[in-house]
PDB file of C-alpha atoms in Angstrom:
ATOM      1  CA  UNK T   1      66.985  96.124  57.444  1.00  0.00           C
ATOM      2  CA  UNK T   2      65.157  92.823  58.101  1.00  0.00           C
ATOM      3  CA  UNK T   3      63.104  94.214  61.114  1.00  0.00           C
ATOM      4  CA  UNK T   4      59.523  95.425  61.663  1.00  0.00           C
ATOM      5  CA  UNK T   5      58.835  99.137  62.367  1.00  0.00           C
ATOM      6  CA  UNK T   6      55.952 101.173  63.547  1.00  0.00           C
ATOM      7  CA  UNK T   7      55.311 104.876  64.235  1.00  0.00           C
ATOM      8  CA  UNK T   8      54.145 105.707  67.822  1.00  0.00           C
ATOM      9  CA  UNK T   9      52.465 108.951  67.022  1.00  0.00           C
ATOM     10  CA  UNK T  10      49.547 107.857  64.783  1.00  0.00           C
ATOM     11  CA  UNK T  11      47.289 104.877  64.115  1.00  0.00           C
ATOM     12  CA  UNK T  12      48.318 101.217  63.442  1.00  0.00           C
ATOM     13  CA  UNK T  13      48.615 101.681  59.745  1.00  0.00           C
ATOM     14  CA  UNK T  14      52.297 102.259  60.083  1.00  0.00           C
ATOM     15  CA  UNK T  15      53.301  98.712  60.889  1.00  0.00           C
ATOM     16  CA  UNK T  16      55.794  97.575  58.190  1.00  0.00           C
ATOM     17  CA  UNK T  17      58.592  95.051  57.335  1.00  0.00           C
ATOM     18  CA  UNK T  18      61.816  96.697  56.346  1.00  0.00           C
ATOM     19  CA  UNK T  19      63.883  94.498  53.982  1.00  0.00           C
ATOM     20  CA  UNK T  20      66.822  96.887  53.512  1.00  0.00           C
ATOM     21  CA  UNK T  21      68.730  99.410  55.543  1.00  0.00           C
ATOM     22  CA  UNK T  22      66.927 102.703  56.168  1.00  0.00           C
ATOM     23  CA  UNK T  23      66.989 105.853  58.281  1.00  0.00           C
ATOM     24  CA  UNK T  24      63.877 106.631  60.400  1.00  0.00           C
ATOM     25  CA  UNK T  25      62.802 109.806  62.253  1.00  0.00           C
ATOM     26  CA  UNK T  26      62.584 109.717  66.069  1.00  0.00           C
ATOM     27  CA  UNK T  27      59.155 108.208  66.399  1.00  0.00           C
ATOM     28  CA  UNK T  28      59.849 105.170  64.289  1.00  0.00           C
ATOM     29  CA  UNK T  29      60.070 102.193  66.605  1.00  0.00           C
ATOM     30  CA  UNK T  30      62.120  99.273  65.677  1.00  0.00           C
ATOM     31  CA  UNK T  31      61.186  95.556  66.707  1.00  0.00           C
ATOM     32  CA  UNK T  32      64.253  93.661  66.986  1.00  0.00           C
ATOM     33  CA  UNK T  33      64.002  89.906  66.929  1.00  0.00           C
ATOM     34  CA  UNK T  34      64.889  87.768  69.817  1.00  0.00           C
ATOM     35  CA  UNK T  35      64.553  84.584  67.990  1.00  0.00           C
ATOM     36  CA  UNK T  36      67.026  82.925  65.578  1.00  0.00           C
ATOM     37  CA  UNK T  37      64.803  82.301  62.526  1.00  0.00           C
ATOM     38  CA  UNK T  38      65.105  85.947  61.316  1.00  0.00           C
ATOM     39  CA  UNK T  39      64.042  85.575  57.724  1.00  0.00           C
ATOM     40  CA  UNK T  40      61.935  87.851  55.447  1.00  0.00           C
ATOM     41  CA  UNK T  41      59.187  85.085  55.428  1.00  0.00           C
ATOM     42  CA  UNK T  42      58.946  84.853  59.217  1.00  0.00           C
ATOM     43  CA  UNK T  43      59.098  88.587  59.775  1.00  0.00           C
ATOM     44  CA  UNK T  44      56.438  89.277  57.185  1.00  0.00           C
ATOM     45  CA  UNK T  45      54.128  86.579  58.648  1.00  0.00           C
ATOM     46  CA  UNK T  46      54.556  88.148  62.184  1.00  0.00           C
ATOM     47  CA  UNK T  47      54.097  91.622  60.864  1.00  0.00           C
ATOM     48  CA  UNK T  48      50.817  90.688  59.313  1.00  0.00           C
ATOM     49  CA  UNK T  49      49.484  89.066  62.473  1.00  0.00           C
ATOM     50  CA  UNK T  50      50.700  92.056  64.652  1.00  0.00           C
ATOM     51  CA  UNK T  51      49.206  94.503  62.145  1.00  0.00           C
ATOM     52  CA  UNK T  52      45.843  92.773  62.212  1.00  0.00           C
ATOM     53  CA  UNK T  53      45.782  92.727  65.987  1.00  0.00           C
ATOM     54  CA  UNK T  54      46.696  96.456  66.283  1.00  0.00           C
ATOM     55  CA  UNK T  55      44.194  97.447  63.719  1.00  0.00           C
ATOM     56  CA  UNK T  56      41.413  95.605  65.568  1.00  0.00           C
ATOM     57  CA  UNK T  57      42.130  97.841  68.692  1.00  0.00           C
ATOM     58  CA  UNK T  58      41.089 101.026  66.651  1.00  0.00           C
ATOM     59  CA  UNK T  59      43.955 103.208  67.395  1.00  0.00           C
ATOM     60  CA  UNK T  60      43.779 106.660  65.570  1.00  0.00           C
ATOM     61  CA  UNK T  61      45.231 110.155  66.037  1.00  0.00           C
ATOM     62  CA  UNK T  62      43.363 110.617  69.321  1.00  0.00           C
ATOM     63  CA  UNK T  63      43.925 107.020  70.616  1.00  0.00           C
ATOM     64  CA  UNK T  64      47.500 106.710  69.287  1.00  0.00           C
ATOM     65  CA  UNK T  65      49.283 103.419  68.951  1.00  0.00           C
ATOM     66  CA  UNK T  66      52.139 104.055  71.530  1.00  0.00           C
ATOM     67  CA  UNK T  67      55.085 101.904  72.294  1.00  0.00           C
ATOM     68  CA  UNK T  68      53.472 100.839  75.701  1.00  0.00           C
ATOM     69  CA  UNK T  69      50.595  99.385  73.659  1.00  0.00           C
ATOM     70  CA  UNK T  70      52.808  97.500  71.368  1.00  0.00           C
ATOM     71  CA  UNK T  71      54.768  96.041  74.316  1.00  0.00           C
ATOM     72  CA  UNK T  72      51.655  94.792  76.016  1.00  0.00           C
ATOM     73  CA  UNK T  73      50.037  93.308  72.920  1.00  0.00           C
ATOM     74  CA  UNK T  74      49.619  89.609  72.491  1.00  0.00           C
ATOM     75  CA  UNK T  75      49.339  87.984  69.179  1.00  0.00           C
ATOM     76  CA  UNK T  76      48.475  84.371  68.074  1.00  0.00           C
ATOM     77  CA  UNK T  77      51.182  82.480  66.208  1.00  0.00           C
ATOM     78  CA  UNK T  78      51.349  78.731  65.025  1.00  0.00           C
ATOM     79  CA  UNK T  79      52.940  76.105  67.241  1.00  0.00           C
ATOM     80  CA  UNK T  80      54.298  72.633  66.469  1.00  0.00           C
ATOM     81  CA  UNK T  81      53.572  69.519  68.465  1.00  0.00           C
ATOM     82  CA  UNK T  82      56.154  70.634  71.208  1.00  0.00           C
ATOM     83  CA  UNK T  83      54.200  73.817  71.588  1.00  0.00           C
ATOM     84  CA  UNK T  84      57.039  75.732  70.182  1.00  0.00           C
ATOM     85  CA  UNK T  85      56.602  78.627  67.682  1.00  0.00           C
ATOM     86  CA  UNK T  86      56.316  76.896  64.358  1.00  0.00           C
ATOM     87  CA  UNK T  87      58.693  78.771  61.949  1.00  0.00           C
ATOM     88  CA  UNK T  88      58.613  76.155  59.380  1.00  0.00           C
ATOM     89  CA  UNK T  89      54.735  76.746  59.067  1.00  0.00           C
ATOM     90  CA  UNK T  90      55.366  80.363  58.597  1.00  0.00           C
ATOM     91  CA  UNK T  91      58.101  79.937  55.983  1.00  0.00           C
ATOM     92  CA  UNK T  92      55.708  77.373  53.855  1.00  0.00           C
ATOM     93  CA  UNK T  93      52.694  79.616  54.317  1.00  0.00           C
ATOM     94  CA  UNK T  94      54.575  82.742  53.042  1.00  0.00           C
ATOM     95  CA  UNK T  95      55.982  80.934  50.089  1.00  0.00           C
ATOM     96  CA  UNK T  96      52.500  79.835  49.091  1.00  0.00           C
ATOM     97  CA  UNK T  97      51.274  83.406  49.336  1.00  0.00           C
ATOM     98  CA  UNK T  98      54.068  84.742  47.051  1.00  0.00           C
ATOM     99  CA  UNK T  99      53.271  81.987  44.497  1.00  0.00           C
ATOM    100  CA  UNK T 100      49.697  83.040  44.660  1.00  0.00           C
ATOM    101  CA  UNK T 101      50.418  86.767  44.281  1.00  0.00           C
ATOM    102  CA  UNK T 102      52.845  86.075  41.397  1.00  0.00           C
ATOM    103  CA  UNK T 103      50.041  84.053  39.556  1.00  0.00           C
ATOM    104  CA  UNK T 104      47.566  86.864  40.184  1.00  0.00           C
ATOM    105  CA  UNK T 105      50.084  89.495  38.948  1.00  0.00           C
ATOM    106  CA  UNK T 106      50.551  87.387  35.812  1.00  0.00           C
ATOM    107  CA  UNK T 107      46.742  87.424  35.305  1.00  0.00           C
ATOM    108  CA  UNK T 108      46.427  91.159  35.787  1.00  0.00           C
ATOM    109  CA  UNK T 109      49.183  91.911  33.169  1.00  0.00           C
ATOM    110  CA  UNK T 110      47.219  89.808  30.602  1.00  0.00           C
ATOM    111  CA  UNK T 111      44.243  92.011  31.071  1.00  0.00           C
ATOM    112  CA  UNK T 112      43.440  94.395  28.197  1.00  0.00           C
ATOM    113  CA  UNK T 113      44.049  97.836  29.935  1.00  0.00           C
ATOM    114  CA  UNK T 114      42.901  99.978  27.046  1.00  0.00           C
ATOM    115  CA  UNK T 115      40.911 102.866  28.351  1.00  0.00           C
ATOM    116  CA  UNK T 116      37.181 103.094  27.307  1.00  0.00           C
ATOM    117  CA  UNK T 117      35.647 106.459  27.686  1.00  0.00           C
ATOM    118  CA  UNK T 118      32.315 106.830  29.308  1.00  0.00           C
ATOM    119  CA  UNK T 119      29.924 109.519  27.820  1.00  0.00           C
ATOM    120  CA  UNK T 120      28.660 111.430  30.839  1.00  0.00           C
ATOM    121  CA  UNK T 121      27.216 114.338  28.878  1.00  0.00           C
ATOM    122  CA  UNK T 122      23.582 113.247  29.529  1.00  0.00           C
ATOM    123  CA  UNK T 123      24.068 112.499  33.145  1.00  0.00           C
ATOM    124  CA  UNK T 124      22.146 114.777  35.679  1.00  0.00           C
ATOM    125  CA  UNK T 125      22.788 115.959  39.221  1.00  0.00           C
ATOM    126  CA  UNK T 126      21.073 114.433  42.264  1.00  0.00           C
ATOM    127  CA  UNK T 127      21.066 115.291  45.923  1.00  0.00           C
ATOM    128  CA  UNK T 128      21.667 112.264  48.428  1.00  0.00           C
ATOM    129  CA  UNK T 129      18.331 112.872  49.881  1.00  0.00           C
ATOM    130  CA  UNK T 130      16.245 112.800  46.650  1.00  0.00           C
ATOM    131  CA  UNK T 131      13.305 110.416  46.260  1.00  0.00           C
ATOM    132  CA  UNK T 132      15.227 107.765  44.297  1.00  0.00           C
ATOM    133  CA  UNK T 133      18.376 107.787  46.588  1.00  0.00           C
ATOM    134  CA  UNK T 134      18.729 107.677  50.340  1.00  0.00           C
ATOM    135  CA  UNK T 135      17.476 108.712  53.793  1.00  0.00           C
ATOM    136  CA  UNK T 136      20.290 110.281  55.816  1.00  0.00           C
ATOM    137  CA  UNK T 137      20.749 109.224  59.309  1.00  0.00           C
ATOM    138  CA  UNK T 138      23.256 111.249  61.337  1.00  0.00           C
ATOM    139  CA  UNK T 139      24.772 108.044  62.939  1.00  0.00           C
ATOM    140  CA  UNK T 140      25.589 107.107  66.530  1.00  0.00           C
ATOM    141  CA  UNK T 141      28.364 109.705  67.051  1.00  0.00           C
ATOM    142  CA  UNK T 142      30.046 107.162  69.451  1.00  0.00           C
ATOM    143  CA  UNK T 143      33.538 107.725  70.932  1.00  0.00           C
ATOM    144  CA  UNK T 144      35.659 104.679  70.029  1.00  0.00           C
ATOM    145  CA  UNK T 145      37.890 104.938  73.010  1.00  0.00           C
ATOM    146  CA  UNK T 146      34.836 104.457  75.267  1.00  0.00           C
ATOM    147  CA  UNK T 147      33.555 101.295  73.517  1.00  0.00           C
ATOM    148  CA  UNK T 148      34.429  97.832  74.814  1.00  0.00           C
ATOM    149  CA  UNK T 149      35.661  94.790  72.958  1.00  0.00           C
ATOM    150  CA  UNK T 150      35.316  91.864  75.490  1.00  0.00           C
ATOM    151  CA  UNK T 151      33.108  89.913  73.060  1.00  0.00           C
ATOM    152  CA  UNK T 152      33.274  91.999  69.778  1.00  0.00           C
ATOM    153  CA  UNK T 153      30.573  91.291  67.283  1.00  0.00           C
ATOM    154  CA  UNK T 154      29.697  94.590  65.726  1.00  0.00           C
ATOM    155  CA  UNK T 155      31.828  96.638  63.310  1.00  0.00           C
ATOM    156  CA  UNK T 156      32.795 100.147  64.172  1.00  0.00           C
ATOM    157  CA  UNK T 157      32.908 102.526  61.259  1.00  0.00           C
ATOM    158  CA  UNK T 158      35.020 105.636  61.706  1.00  0.00           C
ATOM    159  CA  UNK T 159      36.473 108.428  59.370  1.00  0.00           C
ATOM    160  CA  UNK T 160      38.845 106.117  57.690  1.00  0.00           C
ATOM    161  CA  UNK T 161      39.470 105.463  53.928  1.00  0.00           C
ATOM    162  CA  UNK T 162      40.559 101.737  54.350  1.00  0.00           C
ATOM    163  CA  UNK T 163      39.017  98.447  55.314  1.00  0.00           C
ATOM    164  CA  UNK T 164      35.519  99.746  54.351  1.00  0.00           C
ATOM    165  CA  UNK T 165      35.846 102.470  57.062  1.00  0.00           C
ATOM    166  CA  UNK T 166      35.810  99.817  59.710  1.00  0.00           C
ATOM    167  CA  UNK T 167      38.293 100.801  62.398  1.00  0.00           C
ATOM    168  CA  UNK T 168      37.560  98.150  65.093  1.00  0.00           C
ATOM    169  CA  UNK T 169      35.137  95.673  66.250  1.00  0.00           C
ATOM    170  CA  UNK T 170      33.166  96.332  69.399  1.00  0.00           C
ATOM    171  CA  UNK T 171      30.637  94.796  71.780  1.00  0.00           C
ATOM    172  CA  UNK T 172      26.956  95.280  71.029  1.00  0.00           C
ATOM    173  CA  UNK T 173      25.458  97.803  73.363  1.00  0.00           C
ATOM    174  CA  UNK T 174      22.261  96.733  75.203  1.00  0.00           C
ATOM    175  CA  UNK T 175      19.273  98.852  73.991  1.00  0.00           C
ATOM    176  CA  UNK T 176      21.001 100.291  70.899  1.00  0.00           C
ATOM    177  CA  UNK T 177      20.499  98.429  67.841  1.00  0.00           C
ATOM    178  CA  UNK T 178      23.347  98.606  65.239  1.00  0.00           C
ATOM    179  CA  UNK T 179      22.877  99.682  61.754  1.00  0.00           C
ATOM    180  CA  UNK T 180      22.266  97.028  59.071  1.00  0.00           C
ATOM    181  CA  UNK T 181      24.675  95.495  56.648  1.00  0.00           C
ATOM    182  CA  UNK T 182      23.826  96.835  53.231  1.00  0.00           C
ATOM    183  CA  UNK T 183      23.526 100.349  54.356  1.00  0.00           C
ATOM    184  CA  UNK T 184      26.225 103.030  53.270  1.00  0.00           C
ATOM    185  CA  UNK T 185      28.349 105.135  55.566  1.00  0.00           C
ATOM    186  CA  UNK T 186      29.958 108.538  54.489  1.00  0.00           C
ATOM    187  CA  UNK T 187      32.666 110.476  56.393  1.00  0.00           C
ATOM    188  CA  UNK T 188      31.703 114.112  56.515  1.00  0.00           C
ATOM    189  CA  UNK T 189      34.948 115.577  57.782  1.00  0.00           C
ATOM    190  CA  UNK T 190      38.575 114.941  58.640  1.00  0.00           C
ATOM    191  CA  UNK T 191      41.570 113.870  56.563  1.00  0.00           C
ATOM    192  CA  UNK T 192      39.521 111.198  54.755  1.00  0.00           C
ATOM    193  CA  UNK T 193      36.288 113.375  53.984  1.00  0.00           C
ATOM    194  CA  UNK T 194      34.067 111.702  51.437  1.00  0.00           C
ATOM    195  CA  UNK T 195      34.973 108.136  52.157  1.00  0.00           C
ATOM    196  CA  UNK T 196      31.751 106.219  51.303  1.00  0.00           C
ATOM    197  CA  UNK T 197      31.366 102.478  51.739  1.00  0.00           C
ATOM    198  CA  UNK T 198      28.583  99.717  51.491  1.00  0.00           C
ATOM    199  CA  UNK T 199      28.973  97.986  54.762  1.00  0.00           C
ATOM    200  CA  UNK T 200      29.210  94.204  54.870  1.00  0.00           C
ATOM    201  CA  UNK T 201      28.245  93.645  58.507  1.00  0.00           C
ATOM    202  CA  UNK T 202      25.974  95.338  61.069  1.00  0.00           C
ATOM    203  CA  UNK T 203      27.737  98.384  62.576  1.00  0.00           C
ATOM    204  CA  UNK T 204      27.874 101.454  64.837  1.00  0.00           C
ATOM    205  CA  UNK T 205      29.423 104.822  63.780  1.00  0.00           C
ATOM    206  CA  UNK T 206      31.885 107.305  65.189  1.00  0.00           C
ATOM    207  CA  UNK T 207      31.356 110.920  65.232  1.00  0.00           C
ATOM    208  CA  UNK T 208      31.021 112.758  61.810  1.00  0.00           C
ATOM    209  CA  UNK T 209      29.980 109.608  59.978  1.00  0.00           C
ATOM    210  CA  UNK T 210      26.410 109.405  58.572  1.00  0.00           C
ATOM    211  CA  UNK T 211      24.299 106.362  57.394  1.00  0.00           C
ATOM    212  CA  UNK T 212      22.729 106.303  53.976  1.00  0.00           C
ATOM    213  CA  UNK T 213      19.495 104.183  53.864  1.00  0.00           C
ATOM    214  CA  UNK T 214      18.328 103.307  50.352  1.00  0.00           C
ATOM    215  CA  UNK T 215      14.792 104.358  49.620  1.00  0.00           C
ATOM    216  CA  UNK T 216      14.599 101.790  46.913  1.00  0.00           C
ATOM    217  CA  UNK T 217      15.557  98.138  46.708  1.00  0.00           C
ATOM    218  CA  UNK T 218      18.923  98.608  44.785  1.00  0.00           C
ATOM    219  CA  UNK T 219      21.699  95.935  44.326  1.00  0.00           C
ATOM    220  CA  UNK T 220      25.147  95.973  45.973  1.00  0.00           C
ATOM    221  CA  UNK T 221      26.782  96.928  42.558  1.00  0.00           C
ATOM    222  CA  UNK T 222      24.451  99.909  42.226  1.00  0.00           C
ATOM    223  CA  UNK T 223      25.209 100.983  45.840  1.00  0.00           C
ATOM    224  CA  UNK T 224      29.013 100.694  45.132  1.00  0.00           C
ATOM    225  CA  UNK T 225      28.635 102.851  41.815  1.00  0.00           C
ATOM    226  CA  UNK T 226      26.868 105.554  43.778  1.00  0.00           C
ATOM    227  CA  UNK T 227      29.357 105.338  46.662  1.00  0.00           C
ATOM    228  CA  UNK T 228      32.189 105.921  44.244  1.00  0.00           C
ATOM    229  CA  UNK T 229      30.425 109.007  42.681  1.00  0.00           C
ATOM    230  CA  UNK T 230      29.801 110.408  46.194  1.00  0.00           C
ATOM    231  CA  UNK T 231      33.391 109.896  47.033  1.00  0.00           C
ATOM    232  CA  UNK T 232      34.743 111.473  43.907  1.00  0.00           C
ATOM    233  CA  UNK T 233      32.516 114.623  44.118  1.00  0.00           C
ATOM    234  CA  UNK T 234      33.015 115.007  47.777  1.00  0.00           C
ATOM    235  CA  UNK T 235      36.790 115.051  47.445  1.00  0.00           C
ATOM    236  CA  UNK T 236      36.654 117.368  44.541  1.00  0.00           C
ATOM    237  CA  UNK T 237      34.389 120.074  46.161  1.00  0.00           C
ATOM    238  CA  UNK T 238      35.373 120.041  49.884  1.00  0.00           C
ATOM    239  CA  UNK T 239      38.381 120.322  51.997  1.00  0.00           C
ATOM    240  CA  UNK T 240      39.150 118.833  55.359  1.00  0.00           C
ATOM    241  CA  UNK T 241      39.051 121.252  58.355  1.00  0.00           C
ATOM    242  CA  UNK T 242      38.159 124.168  55.982  1.00  0.00           C
ATOM    243  CA  UNK T 243      35.014 123.456  54.168  1.00  0.00           C
ATOM    244  CA  UNK T 244      33.764 120.123  55.088  1.00  0.00           C
ATOM    245  CA  UNK T 245      30.917 117.946  53.820  1.00  0.00           C
ATOM    246  CA  UNK T 246      28.934 118.140  57.226  1.00  0.00           C
ATOM    247  CA  UNK T 247      27.729 121.548  56.111  1.00  0.00           C
ATOM    248  CA  UNK T 248      26.396 120.614  52.700  1.00  0.00           C
ATOM    249  CA  UNK T 249      25.219 116.987  53.094  1.00  0.00           C
ATOM    250  CA  UNK T 250      21.431 117.917  53.581  1.00  0.00           C
ATOM    251  CA  UNK T 251      21.416 121.118  51.441  1.00  0.00           C
ATOM    252  CA  UNK T 252      23.589 121.628  48.385  1.00  0.00           C
ATOM    253  CA  UNK T 253      25.841 118.508  47.891  1.00  0.00           C
ATOM    254  CA  UNK T 254      25.063 116.871  44.677  1.00  0.00           C
ATOM    255  CA  UNK T 255      26.669 114.446  42.243  1.00  0.00           C
ATOM    256  CA  UNK T 256      26.254 113.072  38.847  1.00  0.00           C
ATOM    257  CA  UNK T 257      24.407 109.930  37.866  1.00  0.00           C
ATOM    258  CA  UNK T 258      23.332 108.302  34.479  1.00  0.00           C
ATOM    259  CA  UNK T 259      19.665 108.755  33.620  1.00  0.00           C
ATOM    260  CA  UNK T 260      17.127 107.211  31.296  1.00  0.00           C
ATOM    261  CA  UNK T 261      17.081 108.945  28.012  1.00  0.00           C
ATOM    262  CA  UNK T 262      14.861 112.108  28.118  1.00  0.00           C
ATOM    263  CA  UNK T 263      13.858 111.617  31.680  1.00  0.00           C
ATOM    264  CA  UNK T 264      15.054 112.427  35.279  1.00  0.00           C
ATOM    265  CA  UNK T 265      14.971 108.875  36.249  1.00  0.00           C
ATOM    266  CA  UNK T 266      18.269 107.165  37.341  1.00  0.00           C
ATOM    267  CA  UNK T 267      19.418 104.478  34.844  1.00  0.00           C
ATOM    268  CA  UNK T 268      19.902 101.586  37.238  1.00  0.00           C
ATOM    269  CA  UNK T 269      20.827  99.266  34.378  1.00  0.00           C
TER     270      UNK T 269
END
C-alpha cells in the first residue's frame, strides 16, 4: 500500500491511490516513490494532478494509457522559494480538502432523504426530433487520435459517461466551427450508450456521438431534465454492440415527458 497504481490496458480512469496492501493483476502498474515525503496526502495530491494530466490526453480503449506514456508524462507541481517540490504545500492543501469534504458530508447527512414519488401516469412519449424538442445533427465523427493539442481550446466529446462526455481538449480546426455550448450530446453506441449531456463549452465530437440542437429557447435545467430522461430510456431499451441507439435515433426511439393537462404540449414548468 501507500502507492499510486494504474492499468496499462485501458483509459486513464484507472489511476488510483492505494492506502493499504493489495494484490493486482498483471496489467496493474505500481508507481513507487523516489522521494522521502511519502504520505497519504502527498500521494493523493500527486495522483490527482497525474490523473488530470492523463485524462486531458484522451486515452481510451483504442488509444490505451500504456506504461511508456506514463513514463514520458510531465505534470506540474508546486515548488518552494528554492525551486524544490513543496511537500508542505501538498500536505496543507489536502488537509483543507479533507475538512471541506467532511463539512459537506455533514451537510448531506442532514438532508431529508425521504423519497417523494412523482406521478408519471399522465406523461406522454416524445421523439427527439419532435417539433417541441431537437434537431439531430450527426456530429463531426472525428478520430481523437488524429486531433492535435498544441493550443487546446475546444472540448472533445466522446462516448464517455463521465466529465460531461468530454474526453480531451483539442486545437480548433481551421474552417470547421465547433458546436456551441448549450447544445446536447448523445452517445449512440459503445459501453456508455445513451450518455447524454448539456455541453458547457464549444466542442467537437467523436464517432457515434450526435448533437441535439433545441428547436425552442429552453433553459439549462429543462435540458438537464430531458437529458436524464433520454439516458434512462436509452439504457433501458438498447444494448451496447447488440442493438444500439444509432439504428433508432431518427425513427422509433421515444421517451416520456410531462405534459400540460389534456394537451400534447410539454410542461416546461
